[in-house]
């Protein structure tokens, strides 16, 4: 099986909130949870901390399980390494099992189905929007304590999936080999022959899907029809410029993938391994997006899964995503409350004058179109 480098998965972030309009509708919810304070709490049916009685009760239930299974969380992706280590430090009674860090969003769901009923199944997911929309039947609804501070546009109303961190699609490049591209069309030039890679397969990976979205809007198209983006990459393939290599930190450091379509926070992280690595977010229309948290409805450790969600949406961890160069979901509320790390927020790169974020309908339609057209376009 081919591995994609994790999804192969902004005024100070507020532009992402105000332009996102997912139009989410309520989906089926899980079974009714026992009343707060009852002796027997069904963690798998809990939809909030109140179903456990208190946050301390949730912590105790998670510690009693003693395990947390995560999947598709590379440690160099949006500062996940520091986040995972902090959870382990905070809850030493809970062993984190980190499975398959480099698989795609689609492969996360497949892992849950393949391992259904086993203690090795993932407890939680971190997914691109298109895959999340296609698999709501796999998720358990849950609303964290900071639920009200997450913009409505970033969450399914019952909590089946919730935006966690986001950014802009960008171009990273080795400045010792290439000049900064000023437009999308520059990448069709012969100077980029065999040099341009995307982070995965857009039918499976959120980052690659967004690369086609960026190509669409930078080609005067709209998110209602991704065909211009597909045509752009088809032209790249015919010109011999499209490099079919899975992007990883190692391929960037070695020079194997010298020009990369990826999220700005991921491209920025490569500077640590290649001092010549630079990042461009094109002027004009920018493409932004968030990944999404979800709990496996058949999680083998349902209390730990819910504690992990609470942990991720705390001030401390939202700031750790910001430290990784991503824009956390609660950024607007934390800015207003004065709990955001102001220095890290100020260090975020400037963003385009116009930002687009796909709606639920646009993401679904684009996913269908890519499934029909992508393989033939780049073969």
PDB file of N, CA and C in Angstrom, residues 291-354:
ATOM      1  N   UNK A 291      -8.126  20.630   8.989  1.00  0.00           N
ATOM      2  CA  UNK A 291      -8.323  19.215   9.263  1.00  0.00           C
ATOM      3  C   UNK A 291      -9.347  19.087  10.387  1.00  0.00           C
ATOM      4  N   UNK A 292      -9.810  17.883  10.612  1.00  0.00           N
ATOM      5  CA  UNK A 292     -10.925  17.660  11.530  1.00  0.00           C
ATOM      6  C   UNK A 292     -10.656  16.504  12.478  1.00  0.00           C
ATOM      7  N   UNK A 293     -11.036  16.702  13.738  1.00  0.00           N
ATOM      8  CA  UNK A 293     -10.977  15.639  14.735  1.00  0.00           C
ATOM      9  C   UNK A 293     -12.285  14.853  14.727  1.00  0.00           C
ATOM     10  N   UNK A 294     -12.190  13.555  14.972  1.00  0.00           N
ATOM     11  CA  UNK A 294     -13.378  12.720  15.130  1.00  0.00           C
ATOM     12  C   UNK A 294     -13.027  11.543  16.013  1.00  0.00           C
ATOM     13  N   UNK A 295     -14.040  11.023  16.694  1.00  0.00           N
ATOM     14  CA  UNK A 295     -13.877   9.849  17.560  1.00  0.00           C
ATOM     15  C   UNK A 295     -14.479   8.636  16.868  1.00  0.00           C
ATOM     16  N   UNK A 296     -13.757   7.547  16.864  1.00  0.00           N
ATOM     17  CA  UNK A 296     -14.261   6.292  16.314  1.00  0.00           C
ATOM     18  C   UNK A 296     -15.429   5.803  17.177  1.00  0.00           C
ATOM     19  N   UNK A 297     -16.602   5.574  16.562  1.00  0.00           N
ATOM     20  CA  UNK A 297     -17.767   5.129  17.333  1.00  0.00           C
ATOM     21  C   UNK A 297     -17.525   3.765  17.982  1.00  0.00           C
ATOM     22  N   UNK A 298     -16.567   3.002  17.438  1.00  0.00           N
ATOM     23  CA  UNK A 298     -16.206   1.698  17.998  1.00  0.00           C
ATOM     24  C   UNK A 298     -14.839   1.747  18.674  1.00  0.00           C
ATOM     25  N   UNK A 299     -14.476   2.904  19.195  1.00  0.00           N
ATOM     26  CA  UNK A 299     -13.171   3.066  19.835  1.00  0.00           C
ATOM     27  C   UNK A 299     -12.972   2.058  20.953  1.00  0.00           C
ATOM     28  N   UNK A 300     -11.856   1.326  20.969  1.00  0.00           N
ATOM     29  CA  UNK A 300     -11.611   0.385  22.062  1.00  0.00           C
ATOM     30  C   UNK A 300     -11.361   1.080  23.398  1.00  0.00           C
ATOM     31  N   UNK A 301     -10.988   2.355  23.345  1.00  0.00           N
ATOM     32  CA  UNK A 301     -10.742   3.143  24.558  1.00  0.00           C
ATOM     33  C   UNK A 301     -11.561   4.436  24.489  1.00  0.00           C
ATOM     34  N   UNK A 302     -12.870   4.340  24.639  1.00  0.00           N
ATOM     35  CA  UNK A 302     -13.740   5.501  24.392  1.00  0.00           C
ATOM     36  C   UNK A 302     -13.543   6.664  25.355  1.00  0.00           C
ATOM     37  N   UNK A 303     -13.196   6.390  26.606  1.00  0.00           N
ATOM     38  CA  UNK A 303     -12.957   7.484  27.548  1.00  0.00           C
ATOM     39  C   UNK A 303     -11.657   8.209  27.195  1.00  0.00           C
ATOM     40  N   UNK A 304     -10.623   7.454  26.871  1.00  0.00           N
ATOM     41  CA  UNK A 304      -9.348   8.061  26.487  1.00  0.00           C
ATOM     42  C   UNK A 304      -9.512   8.888  25.205  1.00  0.00           C
ATOM     43  N   UNK A 305     -10.347   8.398  24.291  1.00  0.00           N
ATOM     44  CA  UNK A 305     -10.600   9.140  23.054  1.00  0.00           C
ATOM     45  C   UNK A 305     -11.201  10.505  23.363  1.00  0.00           C
ATOM     46  N   UNK A 306     -12.138  10.544  24.295  1.00  0.00           N
ATOM     47  CA  UNK A 306     -12.790  11.805  24.646  1.00  0.00           C
ATOM     48  C   UNK A 306     -11.870  12.714  25.452  1.00  0.00           C
ATOM     49  N   UNK A 307     -11.013  12.140  26.271  1.00  0.00           N
ATOM     50  CA  UNK A 307     -10.028  12.952  26.995  1.00  0.00           C
ATOM     51  C   UNK A 307      -9.039  13.574  26.015  1.00  0.00           C
ATOM     52  N   UNK A 308      -8.641  12.832  25.000  1.00  0.00           N
ATOM     53  CA  UNK A 308      -7.741  13.348  23.971  1.00  0.00           C
ATOM     54  C   UNK A 308      -8.360  14.556  23.265  1.00  0.00           C
ATOM     55  N   UNK A 309      -9.646  14.473  22.960  1.00  0.00           N
ATOM     56  CA  UNK A 309     -10.312  15.600  22.322  1.00  0.00           C
ATOM     57  C   UNK A 309     -10.321  16.824  23.234  1.00  0.00           C
ATOM     58  N   UNK A 310     -10.632  16.631  24.496  1.00  0.00           N
ATOM     59  CA  UNK A 310     -10.625  17.740  25.451  1.00  0.00           C
ATOM     60  C   UNK A 310      -9.236  18.374  25.510  1.00  0.00           C
ATOM     61  N   UNK A 311      -8.232  17.537  25.511  1.00  0.00           N
ATOM     62  CA  UNK A 311      -6.838  17.979  25.563  1.00  0.00           C
ATOM     63  C   UNK A 311      -6.498  18.839  24.339  1.00  0.00           C
ATOM     64  N   UNK A 312      -6.889  18.379  23.150  1.00  0.00           N
ATOM     65  CA  UNK A 312      -6.543  19.088  21.922  1.00  0.00           C
ATOM     66  C   UNK A 312      -7.173  20.469  21.839  1.00  0.00           C
ATOM     67  N   UNK A 313      -8.356  20.633  22.419  1.00  0.00           N
ATOM     68  CA  UNK A 313      -9.049  21.916  22.322  1.00  0.00           C
ATOM     69  C   UNK A 313      -8.826  22.810  23.540  1.00  0.00           C
ATOM     70  N   UNK A 314      -7.835  22.457  24.364  1.00  0.00           N
ATOM     71  CA  UNK A 314      -7.446  23.313  25.486  1.00  0.00           C
ATOM     72  C   UNK A 314      -6.588  24.463  24.969  1.00  0.00           C
ATOM     73  N   UNK A 315      -6.472  25.526  25.766  1.00  0.00           N
ATOM     74  CA  UNK A 315      -5.620  26.658  25.386  1.00  0.00           C
ATOM     75  C   UNK A 315      -4.197  26.203  25.101  1.00  0.00           C
ATOM     76  N   UNK A 316      -3.677  25.354  25.963  1.00  0.00           N
ATOM     77  CA  UNK A 316      -2.275  24.950  25.858  1.00  0.00           C
ATOM     78  C   UNK A 316      -1.986  24.275  24.531  1.00  0.00           C
ATOM     79  N   UNK A 317      -2.852  23.352  24.123  1.00  0.00           N
ATOM     80  CA  UNK A 317      -2.572  22.613  22.887  1.00  0.00           C
ATOM     81  C   UNK A 317      -2.931  23.429  21.649  1.00  0.00           C
ATOM     82  N   UNK A 318      -3.941  24.258  21.737  1.00  0.00           N
ATOM     83  CA  UNK A 318      -4.223  25.154  20.614  1.00  0.00           C
ATOM     84  C   UNK A 318      -3.004  26.028  20.325  1.00  0.00           C
ATOM     85  N   UNK A 319      -2.328  26.469  21.366  1.00  0.00           N
ATOM     86  CA  UNK A 319      -1.106  27.251  21.175  1.00  0.00           C
ATOM     87  C   UNK A 319       0.042  26.407  20.637  1.00  0.00           C
ATOM     88  N   UNK A 320       0.047  25.111  20.940  1.00  0.00           N
ATOM     89  CA  UNK A 320       1.091  24.242  20.395  1.00  0.00           C
ATOM     90  C   UNK A 320       0.902  24.044  18.897  1.00  0.00           C
ATOM     91  N   UNK A 321      -0.336  23.956  18.428  1.00  0.00           N
ATOM     92  CA  UNK A 321      -0.562  23.923  16.979  1.00  0.00           C
ATOM     93  C   UNK A 321      -0.091  25.226  16.350  1.00  0.00           C
ATOM     94  N   UNK A 322      -0.355  26.336  17.028  1.00  0.00           N
ATOM     95  CA  UNK A 322       0.113  27.630  16.544  1.00  0.00           C
ATOM     96  C   UNK A 322       1.641  27.654  16.484  1.00  0.00           C
ATOM     97  N   UNK A 323       2.282  27.059  17.455  1.00  0.00           N
ATOM     98  CA  UNK A 323       3.741  26.960  17.460  1.00  0.00           C
ATOM     99  C   UNK A 323       4.229  26.182  16.246  1.00  0.00           C
ATOM    100  N   UNK A 324       3.408  25.244  15.779  1.00  0.00           N
ATOM    101  CA  UNK A 324       3.743  24.475  14.583  1.00  0.00           C
ATOM    102  C   UNK A 324       3.423  25.202  13.291  1.00  0.00           C
ATOM    103  N   UNK A 325       2.991  26.456  13.382  1.00  0.00           N
ATOM    104  CA  UNK A 325       2.721  27.258  12.197  1.00  0.00           C
ATOM    105  C   UNK A 325       1.312  27.146  11.671  1.00  0.00           C
ATOM    106  N   UNK A 326       0.450  26.368  12.360  1.00  0.00           N
ATOM    107  CA  UNK A 326      -0.941  26.208  11.940  1.00  0.00           C
ATOM    108  C   UNK A 326      -1.832  27.168  12.711  1.00  0.00           C
ATOM    109  N   UNK A 327      -3.034  27.368  12.203  1.00  0.00           N
ATOM    110  CA  UNK A 327      -3.994  28.286  12.824  1.00  0.00           C
ATOM    111  C   UNK A 327      -5.036  27.463  13.568  1.00  0.00           C
ATOM    112  N   UNK A 328      -5.035  27.484  14.902  1.00  0.00           N
ATOM    113  CA  UNK A 328      -5.955  26.632  15.673  1.00  0.00           C
ATOM    114  C   UNK A 328      -7.404  27.093  15.563  1.00  0.00           C
ATOM    115  N   UNK A 329      -8.327  26.146  15.733  1.00  0.00           N
ATOM    116  CA  UNK A 329      -9.750  26.422  15.554  1.00  0.00           C
ATOM    117  C   UNK A 329     -10.270  27.487  16.511  1.00  0.00           C
ATOM    118  N   UNK A 330      -9.733  27.556  17.718  1.00  0.00           N
ATOM    119  CA  UNK A 330     -10.209  28.503  18.724  1.00  0.00           C
ATOM    120  C   UNK A 330      -9.419  29.816  18.699  1.00  0.00           C
ATOM    121  N   UNK A 331      -8.716  30.082  17.647  1.00  0.00           N
ATOM    122  CA  UNK A 331      -7.812  31.233  17.610  1.00  0.00           C
ATOM    123  C   UNK A 331      -8.534  32.555  17.841  1.00  0.00           C
ATOM    124  N   UNK A 332      -9.683  32.731  17.216  1.00  0.00           N
ATOM    125  CA  UNK A 332     -10.413  33.984  17.372  1.00  0.00           C
ATOM    126  C   UNK A 332     -10.817  34.198  18.826  1.00  0.00           C
ATOM    127  N   UNK A 333     -11.415  33.184  19.452  1.00  0.00           N
ATOM    128  CA  UNK A 333     -11.858  33.317  20.839  1.00  0.00           C
ATOM    129  C   UNK A 333     -10.681  33.511  21.779  1.00  0.00           C
ATOM    130  N   UNK A 334      -9.582  32.807  21.529  1.00  0.00           N
ATOM    131  CA  UNK A 334      -8.413  32.941  22.388  1.00  0.00           C
ATOM    132  C   UNK A 334      -7.755  34.309  22.226  1.00  0.00           C
ATOM    133  N   UNK A 335      -7.805  34.858  21.026  1.00  0.00           N
ATOM    134  CA  UNK A 335      -7.279  36.201  20.814  1.00  0.00           C
ATOM    135  C   UNK A 335      -8.079  37.213  21.620  1.00  0.00           C
ATOM    136  N   UNK A 336      -9.397  37.075  21.581  1.00  0.00           N
ATOM    137  CA  UNK A 336     -10.266  37.981  22.336  1.00  0.00           C
ATOM    138  C   UNK A 336     -10.062  37.829  23.845  1.00  0.00           C
ATOM    139  N   UNK A 337      -9.789  36.588  24.280  1.00  0.00           N
ATOM    140  CA  UNK A 337      -9.625  36.330  25.709  1.00  0.00           C
ATOM    141  C   UNK A 337      -8.217  36.628  26.206  1.00  0.00           C
ATOM    142  N   UNK A 338      -7.287  36.858  25.290  1.00  0.00           N
ATOM    143  CA  UNK A 338      -5.908  37.130  25.679  1.00  0.00           C
ATOM    144  C   UNK A 338      -5.123  35.882  26.030  1.00  0.00           C
ATOM    145  N   UNK A 339      -5.606  34.695  25.618  1.00  0.00           N
ATOM    146  CA  UNK A 339      -4.915  33.447  25.936  1.00  0.00           C
ATOM    147  C   UNK A 339      -4.096  32.916  24.766  1.00  0.00           C
ATOM    148  N   UNK A 340      -4.184  33.588  23.606  1.00  0.00           N
ATOM    149  CA  UNK A 340      -3.374  33.176  22.463  1.00  0.00           C
ATOM    150  C   UNK A 340      -1.934  33.605  22.702  1.00  0.00           C
ATOM    151  N   UNK A 341      -0.982  32.844  22.167  1.00  0.00           N
ATOM    152  CA  UNK A 341       0.424  33.258  22.221  1.00  0.00           C
ATOM    153  C   UNK A 341       0.606  34.347  21.167  1.00  0.00           C
ATOM    154  N   UNK A 342       0.661  35.592  21.603  1.00  0.00           N
ATOM    155  CA  UNK A 342       0.658  36.735  20.688  1.00  0.00           C
ATOM    156  C   UNK A 342       1.891  36.753  19.782  1.00  0.00           C
ATOM    157  N   UNK A 343       3.037  36.341  20.303  1.00  0.00           N
ATOM    158  CA  UNK A 343       4.256  36.340  19.490  1.00  0.00           C
ATOM    159  C   UNK A 343       4.150  35.328  18.353  1.00  0.00           C
ATOM    160  N   UNK A 344       3.632  34.150  18.667  1.00  0.00           N
ATOM    161  CA  UNK A 344       3.468  33.128  17.632  1.00  0.00           C
ATOM    162  C   UNK A 344       2.436  33.562  16.604  1.00  0.00           C
ATOM    163  N   UNK A 345       1.358  34.180  17.057  1.00  0.00           N
ATOM    164  CA  UNK A 345       0.319  34.646  16.137  1.00  0.00           C
ATOM    165  C   UNK A 345       0.874  35.710  15.197  1.00  0.00           C
ATOM    166  N   UNK A 346       1.706  36.596  15.743  1.00  0.00           N
ATOM    167  CA  UNK A 346       2.272  37.672  14.933  1.00  0.00           C
ATOM    168  C   UNK A 346       3.266  37.149  13.901  1.00  0.00           C
ATOM    169  N   UNK A 347       3.825  35.969  14.165  1.00  0.00           N
ATOM    170  CA  UNK A 347       4.830  35.392  13.265  1.00  0.00           C
ATOM    171  C   UNK A 347       4.216  34.675  12.068  1.00  0.00           C
ATOM    172  N   UNK A 348       2.886  34.501  12.059  1.00  0.00           N
ATOM    173  CA  UNK A 348       2.250  33.837  10.923  1.00  0.00           C
ATOM    174  C   UNK A 348       2.460  34.662   9.660  1.00  0.00           C
ATOM    175  N   UNK A 349       2.622  34.005   8.510  1.00  0.00           N
ATOM    176  CA  UNK A 349       2.867  34.754   7.277  1.00  0.00           C
ATOM    177  C   UNK A 349       1.641  35.546   6.828  1.00  0.00           C
ATOM    178  N   UNK A 350       1.898  36.570   6.013  1.00  0.00           N
ATOM    179  CA  UNK A 350       0.802  37.329   5.435  1.00  0.00           C
ATOM    180  C   UNK A 350      -0.004  36.428   4.513  1.00  0.00           C
ATOM    181  N   UNK A 351      -1.281  36.769   4.361  1.00  0.00           N
ATOM    182  CA  UNK A 351      -2.171  35.908   3.586  1.00  0.00           C
ATOM    183  C   UNK A 351      -2.747  36.674   2.402  1.00  0.00           C
ATOM    184  N   UNK A 352      -3.276  35.968   1.411  1.00  0.00           N
ATOM    185  CA  UNK A 352      -3.839  36.637   0.234  1.00  0.00           C
ATOM    186  C   UNK A 352      -5.014  37.539   0.598  1.00  0.00           C
ATOM    187  N   UNK A 353      -5.296  38.472  -0.315  1.00  0.00           N
ATOM    188  CA  UNK A 353      -6.393  39.417  -0.077  1.00  0.00           C
ATOM    189  C   UNK A 353      -7.748  38.738  -0.100  1.00  0.00           C
ATOM    190  N   UNK A 354      -7.854  37.641  -0.847  1.00  0.00           N
ATOM    191  CA  UNK A 354      -9.107  36.883  -0.906  1.00  0.00           C
ATOM    192  C   UNK A 354      -8.840  35.442  -0.524  1.00  0.00           C
TER     193      UNK A 354
END
